[in-house]
């Protein structure tokens, strides 16, 4: 056949499949033999010259080989361009035939106890005698908070104040223990309090206040201290020393059903099955909120705005209120359930009761305050789970990576078969978890700021009251006992302490920076400065403003609540970027 006598129109379209590429050619004449098509391909791949060349067997074989080499190169280049990296599949580790209670977030940032790599098959029938109830010790948040109350309050002693150019306000207390022939000294700084005892035999004559202060802290540069002459000074000093001590705690309780992995699903549960009700009875007793007289943990006890019931218990002299998600108000149409999250998202520690084998991922609950979760899952004691058998409880703990470990340690395996032992363990673990969370970076910075503000207020009030006792007019009168108020109920004392610190700071702005008022005009409300240094305090106030109404009774005095434009903040710290619910009247 004469190839020169025919004109070809060519369409080139490579389709890459599992077997390489195919070059398609369309000729004007549709009737074409396979031999003719092969010659046309060879002609196109040959030299640009239009001259007809004899086709030899060796040349044909060589060109076919070159054709497939070209196709292979094109295919390899195109595949490399389209290559992508698929994310690894979600693998849920099975431990002992069931999924673990807690899985680490994809972004990390949490530790888990027991660790996943150390988990082995657990048997609910295993005995647990490794740890007894005597090992369940409750941590003390501040071991030196009650030293003044114990060794100074009921003995003759002196207190002094000073303002150091580098250390800030100082409050010194000195007591002579004649029976032991020693001096006991406490020096209060912005960061901490320093305590020491010195034998009287070390001194030829009793040292001065400045010398005692420098013996505890060599960075003290003041040359003299002022004597405190206020009769109620011991009350104010004791209140400051014990501002971190609280006998009240509040914890969240989440109910996670089978297959629920998101915050919206977990917070949307309103029905409680029999096993969950039984678990709540292990924690405490269900009480009616209306008219409740114990620690209420910010819940409404007058108008039912936070539900009608809650779980409450007393434990070793402490009162604990549980914010149970299923007992808090449910709002139709609100996927985030802010009426529930405003309480649970503002707790520091939460329990997660799991119905089924779905693991809990700690970062699904977005909150600036929640730092620790304790997951509990009911497991069968035997392979068949006899009728009436209450079963056993498996426990796992997870917390943010900057939270130090805390006791009591989990038994091995982490299975509890007795409800009384489980209650003792969980309540101790919850309290210790909150105390340990205060040592995290976020809370430790806030506590330093809170303590600094409270110490500033204590120093100012002691100085002012002492001047009044000596007949000198104070620079600005203070309400009686403002600094001596104990820490009323709050989130483990932390939130209430921050409120007090803000009131102290507001008063400091009045006395240091505002002009004196003349006449009977209404004083202007102070606004916190809008600077980067106070940004964290303004953020924390968003939470405090939201909780302020529920923390106080409806018949409380308006002056006890922070006011002013600087406090009218509605963004919820529990849910970043989401508006907080408006406080109802």
XYZ file of N, CA, C and O in Angstrom, residues 146-283:
552
model
N -1.137 27.556 106.492
C -1.717 27.626 107.837
C -0.670 27.803 108.922
O -0.982 27.649 110.109
N 0.554 28.104 108.548
C 1.590 28.305 109.567
C 1.270 29.517 110.432
O 1.424 29.478 111.663
N 0.810 30.596 109.808
C 0.474 31.796 110.591
C -0.670 31.489 111.551
O -0.637 31.896 112.723
N -1.693 30.792 111.051
C -2.831 30.453 111.902
C -2.397 29.549 113.057
O -2.888 29.673 114.181
N -1.471 28.655 112.800
C -1.083 27.671 113.799
C -0.085 28.211 114.818
O -0.196 27.912 116.016
N 0.888 29.009 114.387
C 1.977 29.401 115.277
C 1.959 30.879 115.659
O 2.664 31.266 116.611
N 1.222 31.732 114.962
C 1.263 33.170 115.218
C -0.036 33.702 115.808
O 0.001 34.553 116.701
N -1.152 33.249 115.266
C -2.440 33.890 115.531
C -2.741 34.003 117.017
O -3.260 35.022 117.477
N -2.449 32.988 117.779
C -2.817 32.973 119.199
C -1.617 33.215 120.113
O -1.664 32.873 121.292
N -0.564 33.774 119.548
C 0.600 34.142 120.348
C 0.917 35.618 120.131
O 0.518 36.213 119.133
N 1.637 36.142 121.075
C 2.053 37.536 120.940
C 3.090 37.625 119.822
O 4.120 36.941 119.834
N 2.823 38.489 118.838
C 3.726 38.620 117.699
C 3.576 40.022 117.114
O 2.659 40.769 117.461
N 4.455 40.354 116.201
C 4.418 41.640 115.528
C 4.430 41.410 114.013
O 5.036 40.447 113.522
N 3.790 42.349 113.306
C 3.811 42.332 111.846
C 4.306 43.678 111.348
O 4.074 44.724 111.988
N 4.976 43.661 110.198
C 5.583 44.855 109.635
C 5.316 44.892 108.131
O 5.121 43.843 107.491
N 5.321 46.086 107.582
C 5.146 46.266 106.135
C 6.260 47.133 105.584
O 6.833 47.973 106.296
N 6.551 46.921 104.317
C 7.534 47.741 103.617
C 7.282 47.595 102.126
O 6.592 46.671 101.672
N 7.837 48.530 101.368
C 7.719 48.477 99.906
C 9.115 48.513 99.323
O 9.818 49.530 99.400
N 9.531 47.379 98.758
C 10.874 47.251 98.195
C 10.862 47.692 96.735
O 9.920 47.389 95.988
N 11.909 48.377 96.323
C 11.948 48.906 94.959
C 11.992 47.796 93.914
O 11.523 47.979 92.787
N 12.544 46.646 94.245
C 12.636 45.545 93.284
C 11.668 44.412 93.587
O 11.167 43.756 92.671
N 11.395 44.156 94.848
C 10.528 43.034 95.232
C 9.073 43.431 95.394
O 8.207 42.552 95.450
N 8.787 44.713 95.476
C 7.413 45.145 95.656
C 7.003 45.157 97.118
O 7.847 45.238 98.020
N 5.705 45.032 97.410
C 5.241 45.075 98.799
C 5.724 43.867 99.589
O 5.745 42.745 99.085
N 6.098 44.115 100.843
C 6.545 43.064 101.757
C 5.717 43.130 103.027
O 5.437 44.216 103.533
N 5.336 41.960 103.539
C 4.638 41.864 104.821
C 5.371 40.826 105.655
O 5.475 39.660 105.273
N 5.893 41.264 106.801
C 6.717 40.428 107.664
C 6.007 40.177 108.986
O 5.434 41.104 109.574
N 6.028 38.934 109.460
C 5.474 38.583 110.771
C 6.557 37.887 111.581
O 7.249 36.991 111.068
N 6.699 38.299 112.857
C 7.744 37.777 113.745
C 7.107 37.372 115.062
O 6.320 38.123 115.647
N 7.452 36.153 115.522
C 6.918 35.645 116.787
C 8.077 35.079 117.612
O 8.918 34.326 117.088
N 8.092 35.415 118.872
C 9.105 34.892 119.794
C 8.497 33.734 120.572
O 7.564 33.917 121.351
N 9.025 32.544 120.339
C 8.564 31.353 121.059
C 9.508 31.136 122.236
O 10.582 30.543 122.099
N 9.077 31.634 123.380
C 9.960 31.638 124.545
C 10.243 30.229 125.045
O 11.340 29.958 125.541
N 9.264 29.336 124.957
C 9.495 27.984 125.453
C 10.615 27.300 124.672
O 11.477 26.618 125.236
N 10.580 27.456 123.347
C 11.609 26.834 122.509
C 12.825 27.731 122.321
O 13.815 27.322 121.704
N 12.729 28.977 122.804
C 13.806 29.949 122.693
C 14.237 30.132 121.236
O 15.416 29.945 120.871
N 13.255 30.467 120.410
C 13.538 30.680 118.995
C 12.596 31.721 118.431
O 11.528 32.004 118.996
N 13.014 32.277 117.319
C 12.206 33.240 116.578
C 11.614 32.542 115.350
O 12.323 31.836 114.608
N 10.332 32.739 115.138
C 9.670 32.215 113.935
C 9.288 33.403 113.063
O 8.642 34.352 113.536
N 9.641 33.339 111.777
C 9.487 34.491 110.890
C 8.815 34.042 109.593
O 9.124 32.962 109.059
N 7.897 34.883 109.084
C 7.278 34.679 107.770
C 7.444 35.967 106.977
O 7.064 37.045 107.451
N 8.010 35.858 105.770
C 8.149 36.998 104.869
C 7.308 36.709 103.619
O 7.540 35.722 102.918
N 6.359 37.595 103.367
C 5.435 37.411 102.236
C 5.893 38.266 101.064
O 5.978 39.492 101.180
N 6.164 37.589 99.940
C 6.567 38.234 98.700
C 5.492 38.017 97.645
O 4.518 37.278 97.865
N 5.673 38.644 96.478
C 4.704 38.486 95.400
C 4.632 37.046 94.913
O 3.557 36.537 94.604
N 5.775 36.382 94.835
C 5.801 35.030 94.278
C 5.463 33.968 95.304
O 4.834 32.961 94.983
N 5.881 34.167 96.557
C 5.692 33.124 97.571
C 5.891 33.720 98.952
O 6.200 34.914 99.099
N 5.725 32.856 99.945
C 6.010 33.222 101.332
C 7.193 32.400 101.815
O 7.273 31.197 101.544
N 8.112 33.050 102.529
C 9.294 32.382 103.067
C 9.141 32.253 104.567
O 8.798 33.221 105.264
N 9.389 31.053 105.075
C 9.190 30.765 106.496
C 10.476 30.196 107.075
O 11.150 29.379 106.430
N 10.821 30.637 108.271
C 12.027 30.128 108.913
C 11.987 30.302 110.409
O 11.225 31.125 110.946
N 12.798 29.506 111.096
C 12.950 29.615 112.551
C 14.429 29.797 112.870
O 15.304 29.190 112.222
N 14.719 30.623 113.877
C 16.094 30.930 114.249
C 16.228 30.847 115.758
O 15.390 31.401 116.505
N 17.243 30.161 116.211
C 17.495 30.047 117.651
C 17.946 31.391 118.214
O 18.773 32.091 117.603
N 17.401 31.730 119.362
C 17.743 33.014 119.978
C 19.211 33.049 120.361
O 19.851 34.116 120.394
N 19.793 31.904 120.623
C 21.196 31.851 121.057
C 22.156 32.292 119.956
O 23.339 32.533 120.221
N 21.653 32.396 118.727
C 22.520 32.830 117.629
C 22.789 34.323 117.658
O 23.723 34.797 116.989
N 22.020 35.071 118.425
C 22.125 36.530 118.396
C 22.513 37.044 119.778
O 22.028 36.564 120.810
N 23.397 38.037 119.808
C 23.711 38.712 121.060
C 22.536 39.559 121.519
O 22.277 39.672 122.705
N 21.849 40.150 120.554
C 20.607 40.870 120.828
C 19.631 40.572 119.692
O 20.040 40.213 118.593
N 18.359 40.721 119.962
C 17.351 40.357 118.973
C 17.541 41.176 117.701
O 17.721 42.402 117.758
N 17.497 40.533 116.540
C 17.710 41.251 115.277
C 16.525 42.141 114.948
O 15.395 41.946 115.439
N 16.763 43.122 114.075
C 15.696 44.022 113.630
C 14.857 43.329 112.549
O 15.205 42.262 112.024
N 13.759 43.991 112.191
C 12.889 43.449 111.148
C 13.622 43.357 109.814
O 13.465 42.382 109.063
N 14.447 44.375 109.505
C 15.194 44.350 108.252
C 16.174 43.188 108.238
O 16.322 42.463 107.231
N 16.861 42.949 109.344
C 17.823 41.855 109.411
C 17.146 40.500 109.277
O 17.661 39.600 108.580
N 16.001 40.335 109.904
C 15.269 39.072 109.781
C 14.795 38.850 108.344
O 14.847 37.727 107.838
N 14.327 39.921 107.710
C 13.873 39.786 106.325
C 15.020 39.388 105.410
O 14.869 38.539 104.522
N 16.203 39.973 105.634
C 17.353 39.652 104.790
C 17.894 38.252 105.076
O 18.532 37.647 104.211
N 17.653 37.752 106.265
C 18.059 36.376 106.549
C 17.218 35.373 105.760
O 17.702 34.287 105.419
N 15.991 35.742 105.456
C 15.138 34.871 104.642
C 15.310 35.128 103.156
O 15.207 34.204 102.350
N 15.522 36.390 102.783
C 15.675 36.737 101.363
C 16.763 37.801 101.253
O 16.563 38.951 101.677
N 17.876 37.423 100.683
C 19.009 38.345 100.603
C 18.793 39.471 99.616
O 19.574 40.425 99.600
N 17.727 39.387 98.800
C 17.456 40.436 97.814
C 16.676 41.618 98.390
O 16.391 42.569 97.658
N 16.326 41.553 99.663
C 15.608 42.662 100.291
C 16.542 43.871 100.383
O 17.670 43.758 100.878
N 16.050 45.015 99.904
C 16.884 46.221 99.875
C 16.342 47.351 100.740
O 16.968 48.412 100.813
N 15.176 47.160 101.378
C 14.600 48.241 102.182
C 15.467 48.496 103.403
O 16.177 47.604 103.896
N 15.422 49.733 103.897
C 16.212 50.106 105.069
C 15.399 50.100 106.353
O 15.972 50.084 107.445
N 14.068 50.072 106.228
C 13.240 50.049 107.433
C 11.855 49.496 107.099
O 11.399 49.539 105.953
N 11.204 48.932 108.096
C 9.837 48.448 108.023
C 8.938 49.313 108.888
O 9.375 49.886 109.895
N 7.673 49.405 108.504
C 6.673 50.094 109.297
C 5.914 49.083 110.146
O 5.564 47.995 109.679
N 5.653 49.439 111.397
C 4.936 48.541 112.311
C 3.445 48.574 112.004
O 2.865 49.630 111.763
N 2.820 47.420 112.035
C 1.368 47.314 111.839
C 0.695 47.482 113.190
O 0.966 46.721 114.134
N -0.207 48.472 113.276
C -0.882 48.775 114.534
C -2.388 48.544 114.460
O -3.118 48.996 115.348
N -2.842 47.869 113.448
C -4.286 47.648 113.270
C -4.710 46.432 114.088
O -4.087 45.367 114.028
N -5.801 46.566 114.870
C -6.225 45.498 115.765
C -6.706 44.249 115.020
O -6.560 43.139 115.515
N -7.263 44.438 113.833
C -7.760 43.296 113.073
C -6.761 42.808 112.026
O -7.123 42.054 111.126
N -5.526 43.210 112.179
C -4.501 42.785 111.220
C -4.347 41.263 111.160
O -4.181 40.698 110.065
N -4.394 40.537 112.295
C -4.269 39.068 112.199
C -5.332 38.427 111.305
O -5.035 37.450 110.609
N -6.540 38.982 111.301
C -7.579 38.432 110.437
C -7.242 38.645 108.968
O -7.408 37.739 108.135
N -6.763 39.832 108.632
C -6.415 40.123 107.244
C -5.236 39.270 106.777
O -5.228 38.749 105.659
N -4.225 39.139 107.659
C -3.037 38.372 107.281
C -3.379 36.892 107.124
O -2.928 36.230 106.175
N -4.181 36.365 108.042
C -4.568 34.951 107.939
C -5.385 34.696 106.680
O -5.214 33.655 106.017
N -6.253 35.632 106.326
C -7.060 35.467 105.111
C -6.170 35.453 103.870
O -6.405 34.686 102.929
N -5.129 36.299 103.856
C -4.218 36.288 102.712
C -3.437 34.978 102.648
O -3.310 34.366 101.578
N -2.903 34.540 103.771
C -2.110 33.313 103.769
C -2.925 32.100 103.312
O -2.388 31.186 102.673
N -4.203 32.099 103.619
C -5.035 30.931 103.316
C -5.919 31.150 102.094
O -6.879 30.410 101.893
N -5.593 32.134 101.264
C -6.463 32.406 100.115
C -6.432 31.266 99.095
O -7.350 31.134 98.281
N -5.405 30.439 99.126
C -5.347 29.306 98.204
C -5.975 28.042 98.791
O -6.104 27.042 98.094
N -6.297 28.080 100.060
C -6.860 26.899 100.718
C -8.368 26.924 100.577
O -9.019 27.910 100.911
N -8.923 25.849 100.066
C -10.371 25.759 99.914
C -10.823 24.354 100.248
O -10.136 23.374 99.933
N -11.961 24.280 100.873
C -12.553 22.977 101.191
C -13.649 22.622 100.200
O -14.364 21.640 100.384
N -13.798 23.420 99.149
C -14.869 23.190 98.176
C -14.267 22.922 96.796
O -13.296 23.571 96.393
N -14.889 21.989 96.068
C -14.435 21.645 94.732
C -15.644 21.398 93.835
O -16.721 21.012 94.315
N -15.449 21.620 92.544
C -16.495 21.322 91.566
C -15.850 20.642 90.369
O -14.776 21.039 89.918
N -16.507 19.607 89.882
C -15.986 18.820 88.774
C -17.090 18.557 87.766
O -18.264 18.452 88.117
N -16.707 18.434 86.502
C -17.655 18.102 85.457
C -17.807 16.595 85.310
O -16.895 15.826 85.634
N -18.970 16.183 84.807
C -19.233 14.772 84.526
C -19.843 14.692 83.131
O -20.939 15.225 82.891
N -19.137 14.047 82.204
C -19.608 13.866 80.833
C -20.090 12.437 80.640
O -19.539 11.498 81.220
N -21.114 12.287 79.805
C -21.700 10.986 79.508
C -21.470 10.705 78.028
O -22.048 11.370 77.166
N -20.599 9.731 77.721
C -20.221 9.414 76.349
C -20.837 8.078 75.947
O -20.508 7.036 76.505
N -21.706 8.125 74.945
C -22.340 6.907 74.456
C -21.511 6.278 73.346
O -20.564 6.876 72.834
N -21.899 5.062 72.981
C -21.188 4.326 71.942
C -21.178 5.107 70.631
O -22.203 5.604 70.176
N -20.000 5.255 70.037
C -19.860 5.917 68.756
C -19.754 7.423 68.812
O -19.595 8.062 67.768
N -19.802 8.030 69.982
C -19.741 9.490 70.091
C -18.287 9.934 70.241
O -17.620 9.574 71.207
N -17.828 10.724 69.281
C -16.443 11.185 69.266
C -16.315 12.698 69.222
O -15.202 13.213 69.197
N -17.423 13.434 69.189
C -17.373 14.895 69.086
C -17.987 15.538 70.315
O -18.778 14.921 71.039
N -17.608 16.779 70.516
C -18.148 17.543 71.640
C -19.655 17.709 71.533
O -20.378 17.582 72.535
N -20.136 17.970 70.322
C -21.575 18.188 70.137
C -22.368 16.941 70.508
O -23.423 17.031 71.156
N -21.872 15.766 70.118
C -22.587 14.533 70.439
C -22.591 14.267 71.941
O -23.618 13.892 72.521
N -21.450 14.445 72.570
C -21.347 14.142 73.999
C -22.210 15.083 74.819
O -22.883 14.656 75.771
N -22.227 16.375 74.478
C -23.009 17.339 75.253
C -24.497 17.285 74.929
O -25.298 17.918 75.627
N -24.886 16.560 73.893
C -26.299 16.502 73.526
C -27.056 15.399 74.260
O -28.276 15.303 74.137
N -26.365 14.564 75.033
C -27.037 13.478 75.743
C -27.863 14.021 76.899
O -27.376 14.812 77.707
N -29.111 13.590 76.960
C -29.995 14.024 78.040
C -30.565 12.854 78.832
O -30.972 13.029 79.983
N -30.618 11.687 78.228
C -31.159 10.519 78.911
C -30.041 9.765 79.621
O -28.923 9.664 79.119
N -30.366 9.243 80.788
C -29.398 8.503 81.594
C -29.850 7.049 81.698
O -30.980 6.784 82.106
N -28.968 6.124 81.342
C -29.343 4.718 81.515
C -29.092 4.290 82.957
O -28.524 5.027 83.772
N -29.498 3.093 83.272
C -29.437 2.619 84.657
C -27.999 2.527 85.160
O -27.718 2.829 86.328
N -27.080 2.118 84.297
C -25.684 1.991 84.719
C -25.068 3.351 85.041
O -24.287 3.482 85.984
N -25.414 4.381 84.256
C -24.889 5.718 84.535
C -25.454 6.272 85.842
O -24.727 6.890 86.628
N -26.730 6.027 86.091
C -27.326 6.463 87.359
C -26.646 5.770 88.526
O -26.389 6.379 89.580
N -26.339 4.481 88.344
C -25.639 3.746 89.404
C -24.249 4.320 89.640
O -23.782 4.414 90.784
N -23.565 4.722 88.568
C -22.246 5.323 88.719
C -22.329 6.658 89.457
O -21.486 6.955 90.312
N -23.351 7.468 89.145
C -23.519 8.739 89.855
C -23.752 8.521 91.343
O -23.314 9.326 92.177
N -24.441 7.435 91.693
C -24.672 7.147 93.104
C -23.381 6.786 93.826
O -23.285 6.940 95.048
N -22.380 6.295 93.079
C -21.076 6.036 93.684
C -20.388 7.355 94.029
O -19.738 7.484 95.080
N -20.554 8.356 93.170
C -19.912 9.655 93.400
C -20.547 10.411 94.557
O -19.845 11.054 95.342
